[in-house]
mmCIF file of N, CA and C in Angstrom:
data_model
loop_
_atom_site.group_PDB
_atom_site.id
_atom_site.type_symbol
_atom_site.label_atom_id
_atom_site.label_comp_id
_atom_site.label_asym_id
_atom_site.label_seq_id
_atom_site.Cartn_x
_atom_site.Cartn_y
_atom_site.Cartn_z
ATOM 1 N N UNK N 235 -19.082 22.637 -28.558
ATOM 2 C CA UNK N 235 -18.309 21.607 -28.665
ATOM 3 C C UNK N 235 -17.413 21.558 -30.094
ATOM 4 N N UNK N 236 -17.566 22.290 -31.044
ATOM 5 C CA UNK N 236 -17.342 22.311 -32.540
ATOM 6 C C UNK N 236 -16.076 22.589 -32.261
ATOM 7 N N UNK N 237 -15.193 23.399 -31.355
ATOM 8 C CA UNK N 237 -14.440 24.453 -31.292
ATOM 9 C C UNK N 237 -12.984 23.603 -30.337
ATOM 10 N N UNK N 238 -14.083 22.513 -29.532
ATOM 11 C CA UNK N 238 -12.837 21.421 -28.834
ATOM 12 C C UNK N 238 -12.687 20.285 -29.278
ATOM 13 N N UNK N 239 -11.122 19.839 -28.968
ATOM 14 C CA UNK N 239 -10.608 19.002 -29.308
ATOM 15 C C UNK N 239 -11.171 17.411 -28.481
ATOM 16 N N UNK N 240 -11.323 15.998 -29.072
ATOM 17 C CA UNK N 240 -11.331 15.310 -28.769
ATOM 18 C C UNK N 240 -11.201 14.638 -27.194
ATOM 19 N N UNK N 241 -9.962 15.063 -27.031
ATOM 20 C CA UNK N 241 -9.950 14.513 -25.913
ATOM 21 C C UNK N 241 -10.442 15.424 -24.440
ATOM 22 N N UNK N 242 -10.253 16.825 -24.774
ATOM 23 C CA UNK N 242 -11.378 17.786 -24.398
ATOM 24 C C UNK N 242 -12.812 17.066 -24.038
ATOM 25 N N UNK N 243 -13.706 16.899 -25.556
ATOM 26 C CA UNK N 243 -14.615 16.426 -25.235
ATOM 27 C C UNK N 243 -14.799 14.846 -24.686
ATOM 28 N N UNK N 244 -13.963 14.041 -24.396
ATOM 29 C CA UNK N 244 -13.660 12.827 -23.197
ATOM 30 C C UNK N 244 -14.246 13.446 -22.276
ATOM 31 N N UNK N 245 -12.530 14.040 -21.672
ATOM 32 C CA UNK N 245 -12.140 14.504 -19.820
ATOM 33 C C UNK N 245 -13.635 15.110 -19.638
ATOM 34 N N UNK N 246 -14.171 15.529 -20.388
ATOM 35 C CA UNK N 246 -15.823 16.366 -20.211
ATOM 36 C C UNK N 246 -16.660 15.307 -19.834
ATOM 37 N N UNK N 247 -16.914 14.215 -20.681
ATOM 38 C CA UNK N 247 -17.918 13.602 -20.614
ATOM 39 C C UNK N 247 -17.690 12.309 -19.277
ATOM 40 N N UNK N 248 -16.813 12.237 -19.190
ATOM 41 C CA UNK N 248 -16.111 11.519 -18.263
ATOM 42 C C UNK N 248 -16.034 11.997 -16.570
ATOM 43 N N UNK N 249 -15.779 13.341 -17.023
ATOM 44 C CA UNK N 249 -16.256 14.306 -15.583
ATOM 45 C C UNK N 249 -17.544 14.772 -15.175
ATOM 46 N N UNK N 250 -18.705 14.420 -16.128
ATOM 47 C CA UNK N 250 -19.912 14.805 -16.120
ATOM 48 C C UNK N 250 -20.180 13.117 -15.599
ATOM 49 N N UNK N 251 -20.412 12.476 -16.352
ATOM 50 C CA UNK N 251 -21.115 10.836 -16.145
ATOM 51 C C UNK N 251 -20.224 10.124 -15.684
ATOM 52 N N UNK N 252 -19.668 9.866 -15.695
ATOM 53 C CA UNK N 252 -18.824 8.764 -15.359
ATOM 54 C C UNK N 252 -18.036 9.087 -13.908
ATOM 55 N N UNK N 253 -16.742 8.217 -13.495
ATOM 56 C CA UNK N 253 -16.736 7.838 -12.058
ATOM 57 C C UNK N 253 -15.426 9.092 -11.545
ATOM 58 N N UNK N 254 -15.425 9.651 -10.147
ATOM 59 C CA UNK N 254 -14.127 10.513 -10.211
ATOM 60 C C UNK N 254 -12.227 10.072 -10.734
ATOM 61 N N UNK N 255 -11.701 10.263 -10.353
ATOM 62 C CA UNK N 255 -10.782 9.687 -10.803
ATOM 63 C C UNK N 255 -10.268 9.279 -9.284
ATOM 64 N N UNK N 256 -10.464 9.752 -8.126
ATOM 65 C CA UNK N 256 -10.161 9.185 -6.898
ATOM 66 C C UNK N 256 -11.396 7.744 -6.637
ATOM 67 N N UNK N 257 -12.132 7.495 -7.214
ATOM 68 C CA UNK N 257 -12.545 6.876 -7.394
ATOM 69 C C UNK N 257 -12.304 5.648 -8.085
ATOM 70 N N UNK N 258 -11.915 5.806 -9.108
ATOM 71 C CA UNK N 258 -11.315 4.683 -10.449
ATOM 72 C C UNK N 258 -9.918 4.547 -9.622
ATOM 73 N N UNK N 259 -9.155 5.136 -9.286
ATOM 74 C CA UNK N 259 -7.737 4.707 -8.362
ATOM 75 C C UNK N 259 -8.549 4.158 -7.417
ATOM 76 N N UNK N 260 -9.284 4.326 -6.834
ATOM 77 C CA UNK N 260 -9.406 3.142 -5.760
ATOM 78 C C UNK N 260 -9.291 1.543 -6.114
ATOM 79 N N UNK N 261 -10.422 1.677 -7.116
ATOM 80 C CA UNK N 261 -10.992 0.398 -8.139
ATOM 81 C C UNK N 261 -9.769 0.109 -8.497
ATOM 82 N N UNK N 262 -8.817 0.347 -9.233
ATOM 83 C CA UNK N 262 -7.505 -0.262 -9.977
ATOM 84 C C UNK N 262 -6.649 -1.050 -8.480
ATOM 85 N N UNK N 263 -7.127 -0.019 -7.175
ATOM 86 C CA UNK N 263 -5.751 -0.642 -6.231
ATOM 87 C C UNK N 263 -6.312 -1.624 -5.719
ATOM 88 N N UNK N 264 -8.037 -1.828 -5.536
ATOM 89 C CA UNK N 264 -8.525 -2.959 -5.785
ATOM 90 C C UNK N 264 -8.277 -4.489 -6.389
ATOM 91 N N UNK N 265 -8.144 -3.872 -7.204
ATOM 92 C CA UNK N 265 -7.916 -4.892 -8.578
ATOM 93 C C UNK N 265 -6.757 -5.600 -8.366
ATOM 94 N N UNK N 266 -5.892 -4.782 -8.421
ATOM 95 C CA UNK N 266 -4.541 -5.327 -8.166
ATOM 96 C C UNK N 266 -4.409 -5.851 -6.601
ATOM 97 N N UNK N 267 -4.808 -5.746 -6.090
ATOM 98 C CA UNK N 267 -5.105 -6.859 -4.382
ATOM 99 C C UNK N 267 -4.561 -7.792 -4.678
ATOM 100 N N UNK N 268 -3.563 -8.656 -4.423
ATOM 101 C CA UNK N 268 -4.063 -10.140 -4.486
ATOM 102 C C UNK N 268 -4.295 -10.770 -2.898
ATOM 103 N N UNK N 269 -4.877 -12.133 -3.202
ATOM 104 C CA UNK N 269 -5.303 -12.367 -2.057
ATOM 105 C C UNK N 269 -4.234 -13.445 -1.445
ATOM 106 N N UNK N 270 -2.934 -13.331 -1.803
ATOM 107 C CA UNK N 270 -1.815 -14.044 -0.685
ATOM 108 C C UNK N 270 -1.638 -13.773 0.291
ATOM 109 N N UNK N 271 -1.890 -14.509 1.250
ATOM 110 C CA UNK N 271 -1.857 -14.177 3.019
ATOM 111 C C UNK N 271 -0.511 -13.563 3.100
ATOM 112 N N UNK N 272 0.651 -13.711 2.094
ATOM 113 C CA UNK N 272 2.038 -13.582 2.163
ATOM 114 C C UNK N 272 2.274 -12.072 2.080
ATOM 115 N N UNK N 273 1.066 -11.152 1.242
ATOM 116 C CA UNK N 273 0.979 -9.747 1.701
ATOM 117 C C UNK N 273 0.973 -9.079 2.864
ATOM 118 N N UNK N 274 1.527 -8.294 2.973
ATOM 119 C CA UNK N 274 1.156 -7.561 4.245
ATOM 120 C C UNK N 274 1.554 -5.828 3.776
ATOM 121 N N UNK N 275 0.522 -4.818 4.267
ATOM 122 C CA UNK N 275 0.948 -3.488 4.043
ATOM 123 C C UNK N 275 -0.415 -2.935 3.749
ATOM 124 N N UNK N 276 -0.681 -1.966 3.268
ATOM 125 C CA UNK N 276 -1.607 -1.218 2.665
ATOM 126 C C UNK N 276 -2.923 -1.951 1.723
ATOM 127 N N UNK N 277 -3.568 -2.264 1.797
ATOM 128 C CA UNK N 277 -5.094 -2.053 1.218
ATOM 129 C C UNK N 277 -4.914 -3.858 1.478
ATOM 130 N N UNK N 278 -4.406 -4.686 2.532
ATOM 131 C CA UNK N 278 -3.786 -5.711 2.414
ATOM 132 C C UNK N 278 -4.459 -6.317 3.686
ATOM 133 N N UNK N 279 -4.736 -7.773 4.256
ATOM 134 C CA UNK N 279 -5.313 -8.169 4.969
ATOM 135 C C UNK N 279 -4.641 -8.041 6.279
ATOM 136 N N UNK N 280 -3.427 -8.142 6.146
ATOM 137 C CA UNK N 280 -2.614 -7.070 7.437
ATOM 138 C C UNK N 280 -1.556 -6.710 7.306
ATOM 139 N N UNK N 281 -1.603 -5.123 8.141
ATOM 140 C CA UNK N 281 -1.021 -4.187 8.542
ATOM 141 C C UNK N 281 0.363 -4.280 8.291
ATOM 142 N N UNK N 282 1.212 -5.365 8.867
ATOM 143 C CA UNK N 282 2.843 -5.589 9.432
ATOM 144 C C UNK N 282 2.829 -6.799 9.490
ATOM 145 N N UNK N 283 3.874 -7.092 9.402
ATOM 146 C CA UNK N 283 4.273 -8.857 9.353
ATOM 147 C C UNK N 283 4.050 -9.489 10.744
ATOM 148 N N UNK N 284 4.227 -8.421 11.981
ATOM 149 C CA UNK N 284 4.540 -9.368 13.220
ATOM 150 C C UNK N 284 3.084 -9.405 13.997
ATOM 151 N N UNK N 285 2.392 -9.304 12.772
ATOM 152 C CA UNK N 285 0.923 -9.996 12.694
ATOM 153 C C UNK N 285 0.153 -11.205 12.677
ATOM 154 N N UNK N 286 1.338 -12.066 12.011
ATOM 155 C CA UNK N 286 1.399 -13.024 11.906
ATOM 156 C C UNK N 286 1.935 -13.935 12.519
ATOM 157 N N UNK N 287 1.182 -15.090 13.149
ATOM 158 C CA UNK N 287 1.935 -15.832 14.201
ATOM 159 C C UNK N 287 3.212 -16.400 13.823
ATOM 160 N N UNK N 288 4.127 -16.406 14.542
ATOM 161 C CA UNK N 288 5.318 -16.923 14.957
ATOM 162 C C UNK N 288 6.278 -15.877 14.283
ATOM 163 N N UNK N 289 6.161 -14.687 14.189
ATOM 164 C CA UNK N 289 7.391 -13.643 13.535
ATOM 165 C C UNK N 289 7.455 -12.877 14.550
ATOM 166 N N UNK N 290 8.265 -12.161 14.571
ATOM 167 C CA UNK N 290 8.903 -11.393 15.615
ATOM 168 C C UNK N 290 8.040 -10.404 15.874
ATOM 169 N N UNK N 291 8.035 -9.603 17.101
ATOM 170 C CA UNK N 291 7.020 -8.239 17.206
ATOM 171 C C UNK N 291 7.828 -7.073 16.871
ATOM 172 N N UNK N 292 6.865 -6.030 16.308
ATOM 173 C CA UNK N 292 7.409 -4.904 16.077
ATOM 174 C C UNK N 292 8.792 -3.968 16.994
ATOM 175 N N UNK N 293 10.040 -3.391 16.164
ATOM 176 C CA UNK N 293 10.871 -2.962 17.373
ATOM 177 C C UNK N 293 10.606 -2.395 18.138
ATOM 178 N N UNK N 294 8.896 -1.373 17.420
ATOM 179 C CA UNK N 294 8.444 -0.291 18.544
ATOM 180 C C UNK N 294 8.028 -0.684 19.781
ATOM 181 N N UNK N 295 6.955 -1.763 19.820
ATOM 182 C CA UNK N 295 6.343 -2.394 20.594
ATOM 183 C C UNK N 295 7.264 -3.096 21.890
ATOM 184 N N UNK N 296 8.054 -4.129 21.433
ATOM 185 C CA UNK N 296 9.509 -4.926 22.415
ATOM 186 C C UNK N 296 11.041 -4.958 21.765
ATOM 187 N N UNK N 297 11.630 -4.224 22.186
ATOM 188 C CA UNK N 297 12.678 -4.008 21.744
ATOM 189 C C UNK N 297 13.655 -5.732 21.016
ATOM 190 N N UNK N 298 14.392 -5.784 20.475
ATOM 191 C CA UNK N 298 14.990 -6.682 19.701
ATOM 192 C C UNK N 298 15.571 -7.329 20.782
ATOM 193 N N UNK N 299 15.951 -8.713 20.621
ATOM 194 C CA UNK N 299 17.055 -9.086 21.794
ATOM 195 C C UNK N 299 18.136 -8.734 20.993
ATOM 196 N N UNK N 300 19.744 -7.956 21.945
ATOM 197 C CA UNK N 300 20.868 -7.372 21.826
ATOM 198 C C UNK N 300 21.570 -8.172 20.207
ATOM 199 N N UNK N 301 21.350 -9.817 20.710
ATOM 200 C CA UNK N 301 22.399 -10.542 19.924
ATOM 201 C C UNK N 301 21.504 -10.046 18.148
ATOM 202 N N UNK N 302 20.486 -9.897 17.742
ATOM 203 C CA UNK N 302 19.705 -9.234 16.698
ATOM 204 C C UNK N 302 19.959 -7.852 16.473
ATOM 205 N N UNK N 303 20.747 -7.136 17.157
ATOM 206 C CA UNK N 303 20.841 -5.531 16.367
ATOM 207 C C UNK N 303 21.921 -5.422 16.062
ATOM 208 N N UNK N 304 22.378 -4.545 15.204
ATOM 209 C CA UNK N 304 23.756 -4.043 14.783
ATOM 210 C C UNK N 304 24.408 -3.273 15.456
ATOM 211 N N UNK N 305 23.473 -2.765 16.449
ATOM 212 C CA UNK N 305 24.409 -1.892 17.400
ATOM 213 C C UNK N 305 25.485 -2.718 18.000
ATOM 214 N N UNK N 306 24.825 -3.880 18.480
ATOM 215 C CA UNK N 306 25.730 -4.845 19.532
ATOM 216 C C UNK N 306 26.803 -5.443 18.392
ATOM 217 N N UNK N 307 26.118 -6.319 17.569
ATOM 218 C CA UNK N 307 27.406 -6.908 16.346
ATOM 219 C C UNK N 307 28.158 -6.267 15.790
ATOM 220 N N UNK N 308 28.007 -5.351 15.857
ATOM 221 C CA UNK N 308 29.601 -4.301 15.309
ATOM 222 C C UNK N 308 30.035 -3.540 15.876
ATOM 223 N N UNK N 309 29.688 -3.292 17.476
ATOM 224 C CA UNK N 309 30.334 -2.659 18.482
ATOM 225 C C UNK N 309 31.585 -3.980 18.659
ATOM 226 N N UNK N 310 32.332 -2.185 18.602
ATOM 227 C CA UNK N 310 33.924 -3.088 19.070
ATOM 228 C C UNK N 310 34.387 -3.040 20.415
ATOM 229 N N UNK N 311 34.715 -4.340 21.059
ATOM 230 C CA UNK N 311 35.011 -3.947 22.137
ATOM 231 C C UNK N 311 36.602 -3.648 22.949
#
């Protein structure tokens, strides 16, 4: 103990008596989580914007209309 620096002692105490870094990171993310219903993604109420009523479905599930795709808009005739 006498030969160690204060940072090493603190790290050892946290490692033995405290929470793991993974748990601390999860708790920090949960604190940062905003309860705004407009948020979507990981750690939010909705995973994708397509889950909100009135929004377009994901292009992977149902293709977008041709008028909304750049492939057709930018195609030169």
